[in-house]
Amino acid sequence: MPFSLWLSLLGASVVISFTPGAGAINTMTNAINEGFRRSFWGILGQQVALLIHVLIVAAGVGILVANSPVLFNVVRYAGAAYLVYLGIRTILAKPVSEETALDVRKNEPALSMFRRGLWVNLLNPKAIVFFLAFTPQFIRPSEPLLPQYLIYIGTIVLVDVLVMWFFFAAAAKSFRRFTRSVRGQRIMNTTFGVLFILVAVLLVFIH
């Protein structure tokens, strides 16, 4: 991949990663509940989902999803339903006492955080359609494909990890003092729960 083309890919990846969405909300929620370091497990799950999306597009399955309204809608509604579930669960999460909140985090298993991050990004058919339109701009069929795809996905994943961890997760650290009180926890749970549901609504109604 020519350096000038890679710079274009890098710039596009930064813009995409900074665009708020379910992944950013999930990352901030994890950082608030589990801390900056442990939020990485959710981010890792989200990156695996991105890798799967690219593999789907590379295998040509993305074209099938994009051209099949039924299949597209099945994935779309499943993704929206999962985000609504996360939103309701977040809203209904029981706050801990102020004394407990000072010293104890929820200690959600890393696998659970990874799995949720995976599904949040994977159940988004628009990501497949996006990569279907985005990928050909940076892949030249006349040149060896494997090195190009490795550079392509490596750049996207690296940028997304840095943005999610060092921007969204880091930004959430400022909210931790606020969430030490029961009232603060309820406000934050409601806020992030509503954001999850809002993203689900956008997923369903914006085409």
Tab-separated table of C-alpha atoms in Angstrom:
chain	number	residue	atom	x	y	z
A	1	MET	CA	0.000	0.000	0.000
A	2	PRO	CA	1.498	3.383	-1.034
A	3	PHE	CA	2.324	5.694	1.850
A	4	SER	CA	-0.023	8.414	0.578
A	5	LEU	CA	-2.896	5.915	0.453
A	6	TRP	CA	-2.067	4.711	3.952
A	7	LEU	CA	-2.158	8.305	5.234
A	8	SER	CA	-5.650	8.617	3.789
A	9	LEU	CA	-6.626	5.380	5.530
A	10	LEU	CA	-5.145	6.649	8.786
A	11	GLY	CA	-7.066	9.915	8.598
A	12	ALA	CA	-10.333	8.159	7.754
A	13	SER	CA	-9.815	5.664	10.598
A	14	VAL	CA	-9.317	8.489	13.110
A	15	VAL	CA	-12.519	10.224	12.015
A	16	ILE	CA	-14.495	6.984	12.152
A	17	SER	CA	-13.205	6.044	15.598
A	18	PHE	CA	-14.004	9.465	17.045
A	19	THR	CA	-17.585	9.252	15.778
A	20	PRO	CA	-19.745	8.511	18.863
A	21	GLY	CA	-21.623	5.236	18.759
A	22	ALA	CA	-22.467	2.117	20.719
A	23	GLY	CA	-18.797	1.138	20.982
A	24	ALA	CA	-17.855	4.460	22.562
A	25	ILE	CA	-20.778	4.260	24.999
A	26	ASN	CA	-19.850	0.695	25.920
A	27	THR	CA	-16.218	1.710	26.483
A	28	MET	CA	-17.139	4.635	28.730
A	29	THR	CA	-19.573	2.488	30.719
A	30	ASN	CA	-16.892	-0.147	31.274
A	31	ALA	CA	-14.330	2.483	32.298
A	32	ILE	CA	-16.719	3.979	34.860
A	33	ASN	CA	-17.825	0.651	36.307
A	34	GLU	CA	-14.591	-1.328	36.073
A	35	GLY	CA	-11.809	1.215	35.746
A	36	PHE	CA	-9.584	2.431	32.931
A	37	ARG	CA	-7.359	-0.644	32.677
A	38	ARG	CA	-10.095	-3.287	32.738
A	39	SER	CA	-12.133	-1.420	30.114
A	40	PHE	CA	-9.594	-2.782	27.621
A	41	TRP	CA	-11.377	-6.166	27.628
A	42	GLY	CA	-14.491	-4.602	26.140
A	43	ILE	CA	-12.392	-2.694	23.619
A	44	LEU	CA	-10.687	-5.947	22.623
A	45	GLY	CA	-14.073	-7.555	21.948
A	46	GLN	CA	-15.037	-4.608	19.776
A	47	GLN	CA	-11.843	-4.998	17.727
A	48	VAL	CA	-12.484	-8.679	17.133
A	49	ALA	CA	-15.910	-7.685	15.797
A	50	LEU	CA	-14.280	-5.193	13.416
A	51	LEU	CA	-11.931	-7.926	12.217
A	52	ILE	CA	-14.906	-10.226	11.585
A	53	HIS	CA	-16.662	-7.480	9.632
A	54	VAL	CA	-13.645	-7.025	7.373
A	55	LEU	CA	-13.318	-10.791	6.877
A	56	ILE	CA	-17.013	-10.968	5.976
A	57	VAL	CA	-16.581	-8.239	3.384
A	58	ALA	CA	-13.382	-9.811	2.052
A	59	ALA	CA	-15.179	-13.139	1.674
A	60	GLY	CA	-17.986	-11.491	-0.273
A	61	VAL	CA	-20.683	-12.231	2.298
A	62	GLY	CA	-21.065	-8.496	2.893
A	63	ILE	CA	-22.511	-8.138	-0.593
A	64	LEU	CA	-25.158	-10.726	0.276
A	65	VAL	CA	-26.099	-8.885	3.461
A	66	ALA	CA	-26.192	-5.523	1.703
A	67	ASN	CA	-28.352	-6.854	-1.135
A	68	SER	CA	-30.716	-8.961	0.976
A	69	PRO	CA	-33.291	-6.769	2.761
A	70	VAL	CA	-34.497	-9.702	4.854
A	71	LEU	CA	-31.045	-10.705	6.082
A	72	PHE	CA	-30.055	-7.083	6.616
A	73	ASN	CA	-33.185	-6.427	8.698
A	74	VAL	CA	-32.726	-9.576	10.772
A	75	VAL	CA	-29.239	-8.481	11.801
A	76	ARG	CA	-30.361	-4.855	12.195
A	77	TYR	CA	-33.242	-5.644	14.541
A	78	ALA	CA	-31.167	-8.153	16.484
A	79	GLY	CA	-28.512	-5.495	17.022
A	80	ALA	CA	-31.092	-2.906	18.071
A	81	ALA	CA	-32.730	-5.360	20.481
A	82	TYR	CA	-29.372	-6.127	22.081
A	83	LEU	CA	-28.633	-2.417	22.581
A	84	VAL	CA	-32.071	-1.894	24.130
A	85	TYR	CA	-31.374	-4.822	26.466
A	86	LEU	CA	-28.054	-3.251	27.479
A	87	GLY	CA	-29.771	0.094	27.971
A	88	ILE	CA	-32.517	-1.281	30.196
A	89	ARG	CA	-30.035	-3.353	32.192
A	90	THR	CA	-27.868	-0.280	32.714
A	91	ILE	CA	-30.812	1.863	33.797
A	92	LEU	CA	-32.019	-0.782	36.247
A	93	ALA	CA	-28.545	-1.502	37.677
A	94	LYS	CA	-28.656	-1.257	41.454
A	95	PRO	CA	-26.335	1.451	42.868
A	96	VAL	CA	-23.957	0.478	45.674
A	97	SER	CA	-23.605	2.457	48.863
A	98	GLU	CA	-21.323	5.477	48.868
A	99	GLU	CA	-18.866	3.789	51.227
A	100	THR	CA	-18.718	0.674	49.076
A	101	ALA	CA	-18.326	2.679	45.868
A	102	LEU	CA	-15.139	4.249	47.196
A	103	ASP	CA	-13.329	0.924	47.359
A	104	VAL	CA	-15.186	-1.707	45.355
A	105	ARG	CA	-15.856	-1.997	41.659
A	106	LYS	CA	-18.309	-4.400	40.105
A	107	ASN	CA	-15.514	-6.776	39.042
A	108	GLU	CA	-17.311	-8.018	35.970
A	109	PRO	CA	-15.449	-10.987	34.451
A	110	ALA	CA	-13.135	-10.061	31.595
A	111	LEU	CA	-14.852	-12.601	29.344
A	112	SER	CA	-18.220	-10.961	29.948
A	113	MET	CA	-16.828	-7.546	29.038
A	114	PHE	CA	-15.131	-9.000	25.950
A	115	ARG	CA	-18.318	-10.767	24.863
A	116	ARG	CA	-20.465	-7.648	25.262
A	117	GLY	CA	-17.966	-5.562	23.281
A	118	LEU	CA	-17.981	-8.216	20.558
A	119	TRP	CA	-21.757	-8.266	20.223
A	120	VAL	CA	-22.141	-4.484	20.415
A	121	ASN	CA	-20.040	-4.075	17.248
A	122	LEU	CA	-20.881	-7.363	15.557
A	123	LEU	CA	-24.666	-6.881	15.596
A	124	ASN	CA	-24.426	-3.765	13.487
A	125	PRO	CA	-25.200	-4.555	9.838
A	126	LYS	CA	-24.424	-0.997	8.836
A	127	ALA	CA	-20.819	-1.691	9.793
A	128	ILE	CA	-20.764	-4.447	7.165
A	129	VAL	CA	-22.276	-2.128	4.568
A	130	PHE	CA	-19.847	0.613	5.604
A	131	PHE	CA	-16.812	-1.648	5.264
A	132	LEU	CA	-18.240	-2.898	1.966
A	133	ALA	CA	-18.055	0.667	0.635
A	134	PHE	CA	-14.945	1.662	2.585
A	135	THR	CA	-12.636	-1.307	1.968
A	136	PRO	CA	-12.371	-1.144	-1.860
A	137	GLN	CA	-11.003	2.408	-1.587
A	138	PHE	CA	-7.806	1.043	-0.023
A	139	ILE	CA	-7.404	-2.402	-1.595
A	140	ARG	CA	-5.901	-2.815	-5.059
A	141	PRO	CA	-6.893	-6.165	-6.665
A	142	SER	CA	-3.862	-6.061	-8.969
A	143	GLU	CA	-1.488	-6.290	-5.999
A	144	PRO	CA	-1.049	-9.087	-3.397
A	145	LEU	CA	-4.162	-8.974	-1.222
A	146	LEU	CA	-2.916	-10.413	2.069
A	147	PRO	CA	-0.349	-7.669	2.849
A	148	GLN	CA	-2.903	-5.004	1.925
A	149	TYR	CA	-5.580	-6.463	4.188
A	150	LEU	CA	-3.099	-6.831	7.044
A	151	ILE	CA	-2.113	-3.164	6.772
A	152	TYR	CA	-5.755	-2.157	6.351
A	153	ILE	CA	-7.200	-3.980	9.355
A	154	GLY	CA	-4.080	-3.356	11.451
A	155	THR	CA	-4.419	0.401	10.956
A	156	ILE	CA	-8.160	0.428	11.699
A	157	VAL	CA	-7.804	-1.701	14.843
A	158	LEU	CA	-4.782	0.177	16.195
A	159	VAL	CA	-6.449	3.568	15.731
A	160	ASP	CA	-9.720	2.366	17.267
A	161	VAL	CA	-7.960	0.878	20.306
A	162	LEU	CA	-6.043	4.119	20.910
A	163	VAL	CA	-9.151	6.290	20.515
A	164	MET	CA	-11.405	4.047	22.607
A	165	TRP	CA	-8.905	3.554	25.412
A	166	PHE	CA	-7.048	6.839	25.568
A	167	PHE	CA	-9.957	9.109	24.688
A	168	PHE	CA	-13.342	7.602	25.589
A	169	ALA	CA	-12.162	5.407	28.482
A	170	ALA	CA	-9.833	8.126	29.759
A	171	ALA	CA	-12.608	10.710	29.532
A	172	ALA	CA	-14.828	8.470	31.644
A	173	LYS	CA	-12.277	8.600	34.486
A	174	SER	CA	-13.452	12.116	35.276
A	175	PHE	CA	-16.910	10.733	36.070
A	176	ARG	CA	-15.713	8.253	38.691
A	177	ARG	CA	-15.879	10.710	41.577
A	178	PHE	CA	-19.410	11.602	40.506
A	179	THR	CA	-20.440	7.929	40.594
A	180	ARG	CA	-19.278	7.406	44.175
A	181	SER	CA	-22.661	8.615	45.438
A	182	VAL	CA	-25.846	6.598	44.983
A	183	ARG	CA	-27.518	9.564	43.281
A	184	GLY	CA	-24.571	9.988	40.916
A	185	GLN	CA	-24.649	6.308	40.006
A	186	ARG	CA	-28.353	6.477	39.204
A	187	ILE	CA	-27.858	9.538	37.014
A	188	MET	CA	-24.961	7.946	35.143
A	189	ASN	CA	-26.740	4.596	34.739
A	190	THR	CA	-29.813	6.348	33.388
A	191	THR	CA	-27.750	8.543	31.057
A	192	PHE	CA	-25.759	5.700	29.517
A	193	GLY	CA	-28.804	3.427	29.433
A	194	VAL	CA	-30.755	6.042	27.488
A	195	LEU	CA	-27.787	6.508	25.129
A	196	PHE	CA	-27.731	2.760	24.380
A	197	ILE	CA	-31.455	2.854	23.612
A	198	LEU	CA	-31.056	5.991	21.491
A	199	VAL	CA	-28.380	4.300	19.371
A	200	ALA	CA	-30.757	1.323	18.962
A	201	VAL	CA	-33.512	3.656	17.735
A	202	LEU	CA	-31.127	5.272	15.262
A	203	LEU	CA	-30.061	1.819	14.059
A	204	VAL	CA	-33.680	0.895	13.332
A	205	PHE	CA	-35.083	4.104	11.892
A	206	ILE	CA	-32.153	5.734	10.074
A	207	HIS	CA	-31.406	3.985	6.775
